Short mmCIF file of C-alpha atoms in Angstrom, two decimals:
data_model
loop_
_atom_site.label_atom_id
_atom_site.label_comp_id
_atom_site.label_asym_id
_atom_site.label_seq_id
_atom_site.Cartn_x
_atom_site.Cartn_y
_atom_site.Cartn_z
CA UNK O 756 150.14 84.42 114.91
CA UNK O 757 146.42 83.65 115.24
CA UNK O 758 143.78 86.27 115.93
CA UNK O 759 140.61 85.29 117.77
CA UNK O 760 137.48 86.87 116.43
CA UNK O 761 134.51 87.16 118.76
CA UNK O 762 131.20 86.30 117.14
CA UNK O 763 128.27 88.24 118.48
CA UNK O 764 125.23 86.18 119.40
CA UNK O 765 121.77 87.61 119.16
CA UNK O 766 119.34 85.68 121.47
CA UNK O 767 116.01 84.92 119.89
CA UNK O 768 117.15 85.51 116.28
CA UNK O 769 116.89 81.85 115.38
CA UNK O 770 113.26 81.45 116.48
CA UNK O 771 112.36 84.75 114.96
CA UNK O 772 113.77 83.66 111.60
CA UNK O 773 111.83 80.40 111.77
CA UNK O 774 108.63 82.21 112.56
CA UNK O 775 109.21 84.58 109.70
CA UNK O 776 109.58 81.81 107.14
CA UNK O 777 106.58 79.98 108.60
CA UNK O 778 104.56 83.08 108.26
CA UNK O 779 105.75 83.59 104.71
CA UNK O 780 105.39 80.08 103.29
CA UNK O 781 102.82 78.38 105.55
CA UNK O 782 99.80 79.75 103.45
CA UNK O 783 101.51 78.43 100.27
CA UNK O 784 101.93 75.04 101.96
CA UNK O 785 98.30 74.97 102.91
CA UNK O 786 97.17 75.77 99.34
CA UNK O 787 99.38 72.95 98.00
CA UNK O 788 98.11 70.39 100.51
CA UNK O 789 94.48 71.18 100.03
CA UNK O 790 94.83 71.02 96.23
CA UNK O 791 94.85 67.23 96.76
CA UNK O 792 91.73 67.22 98.88
CA UNK O 793 88.99 64.93 97.60
CA UNK O 794 86.30 67.01 99.24
CA UNK O 795 84.70 69.84 97.20
CA UNK O 796 84.75 71.95 100.38
CA UNK O 797 88.24 73.42 100.37
CA UNK O 798 88.74 73.52 104.13
CA UNK O 799 87.48 70.02 104.92
CA UNK O 800 90.01 67.22 104.37
CA UNK O 801 88.39 63.81 103.48
CA UNK O 802 91.13 62.12 101.39
CA UNK O 803 93.79 62.38 98.70
CA UNK O 804 92.74 62.99 95.15
CA UNK O 805 94.10 64.41 91.88
CA UNK O 806 90.70 65.06 90.40
CA UNK O 807 90.92 68.90 90.82
CA UNK O 808 94.01 69.05 88.65
CA UNK O 809 92.18 67.21 85.86
CA UNK O 810 89.14 69.41 86.41
CA UNK O 811 91.32 72.55 86.14
CA UNK O 812 93.09 71.36 83.01
CA UNK O 813 89.75 70.52 81.38
CA UNK O 814 88.24 73.95 82.20
CA UNK O 815 88.01 75.70 78.84
CA UNK O 816 87.57 79.15 80.39
CA UNK O 817 90.69 78.65 82.44
CA UNK O 818 92.65 77.47 79.48
CA UNK O 819 91.53 80.40 77.44
CA UNK O 820 92.61 82.81 80.22
CA UNK O 821 95.92 81.03 80.50
CA UNK O 822 96.52 81.27 76.74
CA UNK O 823 95.70 84.99 76.86
CA UNK O 824 98.11 85.62 79.62
CA UNK O 825 100.93 83.61 77.94
CA UNK O 826 100.50 85.43 74.64
CA UNK O 827 100.44 88.88 76.26
CA UNK O 828 103.36 88.05 78.61
CA UNK O 829 105.49 86.62 75.77
CA UNK O 830 104.99 89.70 73.51
CA UNK O 831 105.46 92.14 76.41
CA UNK O 832 108.56 90.36 77.55
CA UNK O 833 110.22 90.59 74.08
CA UNK O 834 109.27 94.26 73.68
CA UNK O 835 110.21 95.36 77.23
CA UNK O 836 113.49 93.45 77.15
CA UNK O 837 114.56 95.01 73.83
CA UNK O 838 113.63 98.49 75.14
CA UNK O 839 115.44 97.85 78.42
CA UNK O 840 118.53 96.52 76.67
CA UNK O 841 118.66 99.52 74.34
CA UNK O 842 118.12 101.96 77.27
CA UNK O 843 120.82 100.21 79.47
CA UNK O 844 123.42 100.38 76.68
CA UNK O 845 122.61 104.05 75.95
CA UNK O 846 122.63 105.07 79.62
CA UNK O 847 125.60 103.07 80.87
CA UNK O 848 127.79 103.69 77.82
CA UNK O 849 126.64 107.31 77.45
CA UNK O 850 128.98 110.13 78.17
CA UNK O 851 126.56 112.68 79.53
CA UNK O 852 126.07 112.17 83.31
CA UNK O 853 122.95 114.44 83.43
CA UNK O 854 121.42 112.50 80.59
CA UNK O 855 122.22 109.23 82.47
CA UNK O 856 120.50 110.31 85.66
CA UNK O 857 117.45 111.70 83.90
CA UNK O 858 117.08 108.63 81.63
CA UNK O 859 117.35 106.20 84.53
CA UNK O 860 114.62 108.13 86.31
CA UNK O 861 112.37 108.06 83.29
CA UNK O 862 112.88 104.31 82.74
CA UNK O 863 112.30 103.46 86.42
CA UNK O 864 109.32 105.78 86.79
CA UNK O 865 106.67 102.94 86.56
CA UNK O 866 108.34 101.43 89.72
CA UNK O 867 107.81 104.66 91.66
CA UNK O 868 104.21 105.23 90.75
CA UNK O 869 101.32 103.27 92.39
CA UNK O 870 100.07 100.71 89.85
CA UNK O 871 96.46 101.85 90.16
CA UNK O 872 97.56 105.36 89.09
CA UNK O 873 99.43 104.01 86.16
CA UNK O 874 96.57 101.74 85.18
CA UNK O 875 93.95 104.56 85.32
CA UNK O 876 96.20 106.88 83.28
CA UNK O 877 96.71 104.14 80.67
CA UNK O 878 92.98 103.48 80.53
CA UNK O 879 92.31 107.21 79.93
CA UNK O 880 95.03 107.35 77.24
CA UNK O 881 93.58 104.40 75.35
CA UNK O 882 90.10 105.90 75.63
CA UNK O 883 91.38 109.15 74.03
CA UNK O 884 93.15 107.22 71.29
CA UNK O 885 90.01 105.11 70.81
CA UNK O 886 91.95 101.79 71.15
CA UNK O 887 89.24 99.20 71.91
CA UNK O 888 91.12 95.91 71.24
CA UNK O 889 91.67 94.34 74.64
CA UNK O 890 94.69 92.22 73.63
CA UNK O 891 96.42 95.28 72.14
CA UNK O 892 95.76 97.45 75.15
CA UNK O 893 97.00 94.80 77.57
CA UNK O 894 100.08 94.14 75.51
CA UNK O 895 101.08 97.76 75.31
CA UNK O 896 100.42 98.39 78.98
CA UNK O 897 102.27 95.26 80.12
CA UNK O 898 105.30 96.15 77.99
CA UNK O 899 105.35 99.59 79.48
CA UNK O 900 105.32 98.59 83.17
CA UNK O 901 107.54 95.47 82.63
CA UNK O 902 110.35 97.58 81.11
CA UNK O 903 111.91 98.79 84.36
CA UNK O 904 111.86 95.23 85.75
CA UNK O 905 113.82 94.02 82.75
CA UNK O 906 116.09 97.10 82.88
CA UNK O 907 117.47 96.64 86.40
CA UNK O 908 119.21 93.27 85.93
CA UNK O 909 120.56 94.34 82.54
CA UNK O 910 121.89 97.64 83.83
CA UNK O 911 123.57 95.84 86.80
CA UNK O 912 125.25 93.33 84.49
CA UNK O 913 126.44 96.04 82.10
CA UNK O 914 127.76 98.15 84.92
CA UNK O 915 129.87 95.21 86.17
CA UNK O 916 131.26 94.49 82.74
CA UNK O 917 134.81 95.70 82.03
CA UNK O 918 135.32 97.88 78.88
CA UNK O 919 138.65 96.12 78.09
CA UNK O 920 137.11 93.43 75.81
CA UNK O 921 135.00 95.99 73.91
CA UNK O 922 138.05 98.19 73.46
CA UNK O 923 140.09 95.17 72.24
CA UNK O 924 137.35 94.35 69.74
CA UNK O 925 137.49 97.96 68.46
CA UNK O 926 141.31 97.71 68.19
CA UNK O 927 140.80 94.70 65.95
CA UNK O 928 138.64 96.86 63.61
CA UNK O 929 135.29 95.37 64.56
CA UNK O 930 132.42 97.74 64.08
CA UNK O 931 129.94 98.51 66.90
CA UNK O 932 127.36 95.94 65.78
CA UNK O 933 129.91 93.21 65.59
CA UNK O 934 131.34 94.16 68.99
CA UNK O 935 127.85 94.10 70.52
CA UNK O 936 126.90 90.73 68.93
CA UNK O 937 130.18 88.90 69.56
CA UNK O 938 131.38 90.49 72.79
CA UNK O 939 128.89 92.56 74.76
CA UNK O 940 125.72 90.48 74.34
CA UNK O 941 127.31 87.12 75.37
CA UNK O 942 128.80 88.74 78.49
CA UNK O 943 125.60 90.37 79.60
CA UNK O 944 123.27 87.56 78.49
CA UNK O 945 122.62 86.33 82.06
CA UNK O 946 121.32 89.74 83.00
CA UNK O 947 119.25 89.91 79.83
CA UNK O 948 117.80 86.54 80.50
CA UNK O 949 117.10 87.37 84.18
CA UNK O 950 115.40 90.63 83.13
CA UNK O 951 113.25 88.83 80.57
CA UNK O 952 112.13 86.17 83.06
CA UNK O 953 111.33 88.84 85.63
CA UNK O 954 109.29 90.82 83.14
CA UNK O 955 107.50 87.59 82.10
CA UNK O 956 106.58 86.79 85.71
CA UNK O 957 105.46 90.37 86.38
CA UNK O 958 103.19 90.31 83.34
CA UNK O 959 101.71 86.93 84.19
CA UNK O 960 101.09 88.07 87.73
CA UNK O 961 99.54 91.45 87.05
CA UNK O 962 95.93 91.97 88.13
CA UNK O 963 95.17 95.68 88.60
CA UNK O 964 96.08 96.83 85.08
CA UNK O 965 94.65 93.72 83.50
CA UNK O 966 91.43 94.13 85.35
CA UNK O 967 90.96 97.68 84.20
CA UNK O 968 91.96 97.23 80.60
CA UNK O 969 90.66 93.77 79.72
CA UNK O 970 87.56 93.44 77.50
CA UNK O 971 85.51 90.50 76.30
CA UNK O 972 87.84 87.76 75.01
CA UNK O 973 90.94 89.15 76.68
CA UNK O 974 90.59 87.93 80.26
CA UNK O 975 93.91 87.11 81.74
CA UNK O 976 94.58 84.33 84.29
CA UNK O 977 94.75 86.59 87.38
CA UNK O 978 91.43 88.24 86.43
CA UNK O 979 89.86 84.88 85.94
CA UNK O 980 91.14 83.57 89.27
CA UNK O 981 89.77 86.64 90.93
CA UNK O 982 86.36 85.83 89.48
CA UNK O 983 86.59 82.33 90.98
CA UNK O 984 87.54 83.74 94.44
CA UNK O 985 84.43 85.94 94.38
CA UNK O 986 82.34 82.77 93.99
CA UNK O 987 84.14 81.08 96.86
CA UNK O 988 87.30 79.07 97.20
CA UNK O 989 87.40 75.53 95.77
CA UNK O 990 90.02 72.73 95.42
CA UNK O 991 90.19 73.52 91.74
CA UNK O 992 91.38 77.03 92.63
CA UNK O 993 94.00 75.48 94.90
CA UNK O 994 95.15 73.26 92.02
CA UNK O 995 95.51 76.23 89.71
CA UNK O 996 97.48 78.12 92.42
CA UNK O 997 99.78 75.04 92.95
CA UNK O 998 100.51 74.83 89.18
CA UNK O 999 101.39 78.55 89.15
CA UNK O 1000 103.72 78.12 92.11
CA UNK O 1001 105.49 75.24 90.35
CA UNK O 1002 105.81 77.21 87.14
CA UNK O 1003 107.19 80.22 89.01
CA UNK O 1004 109.74 78.03 90.86
CA UNK O 1005 110.86 76.50 87.60
CA UNK O 1006 111.38 79.82 85.87
CA UNK O 1007 113.13 81.28 88.95
CA UNK O 1008 115.45 78.18 89.09
CA UNK O 1009 116.27 78.49 85.36
CA UNK O 1010 117.06 82.22 85.75
CA UNK O 1011 119.24 81.54 88.75
CA UNK O 1012 121.16 78.81 87.02
CA UNK O 1013 121.76 80.99 83.96
CA UNK O 1014 122.85 83.92 86.11
CA UNK O 1015 125.16 81.67 88.21
CA UNK O 1016 126.73 80.14 85.11
CA UNK O 1017 127.27 83.50 83.49
CA UNK O 1018 128.94 84.79 86.65
CA UNK O 1019 131.27 81.84 86.80
CA UNK O 1020 132.17 82.03 83.13
CA UNK O 1021 132.82 85.74 83.45
CA UNK O 1022 135.07 85.19 86.48
CA UNK O 1023 137.20 82.54 84.73
CA UNK O 1024 140.32 83.85 83.05
#
């Protein structure tokens, strides 16, 4: 016996969806197109050229800012992911419900506070501690506010993991470290990787905290790009933005593939 299901139709939803995505991605498309503009004036198209990509890659100040951002983001990602992984295991596997709720609130607190408030508080703290090294200040600050971004995917993955395999490992006389290394970590690795990639992108993208805490020799890429915008837009700036878009898409694709493969492997018997 077949049952007929009526599908509701919402008039105007299709055009509204198209308009939404155009509104969201049209500015990015304009930046990509005009990064190939031969004219120095960003808004006047005169022909196709790759010269601005070469100019951007030969810009020593830009390369130094990129290197600074990569070093800070790499260290902050490792530190924040380790903290997030430890916190997720302690919270999810903990027995005290009150401890769990309180700890989750503490870990996620940077997500609830306005970034400008967190940045000013961090600046005041570093001033009181007399920490003047710009790289050190940025690394500590980035690791702090990237931790909740790394924590959320790891916690979600750990919550969806069955305890059966860990209990079976304990029944076979494996200690906690062996169980974590051989059972728990491989199963939650997609969440750990996704959290690390998210923390890396957040660190690379940060402007407010980096602008307040940076000193001479520790200018990050977003701060450098902002200095270029203040001088006026140029095709070189469009080329830089296009390269960042491509890098972000690559990292997001890799994270998605790892998460998809981990979910498929976990679902297989």
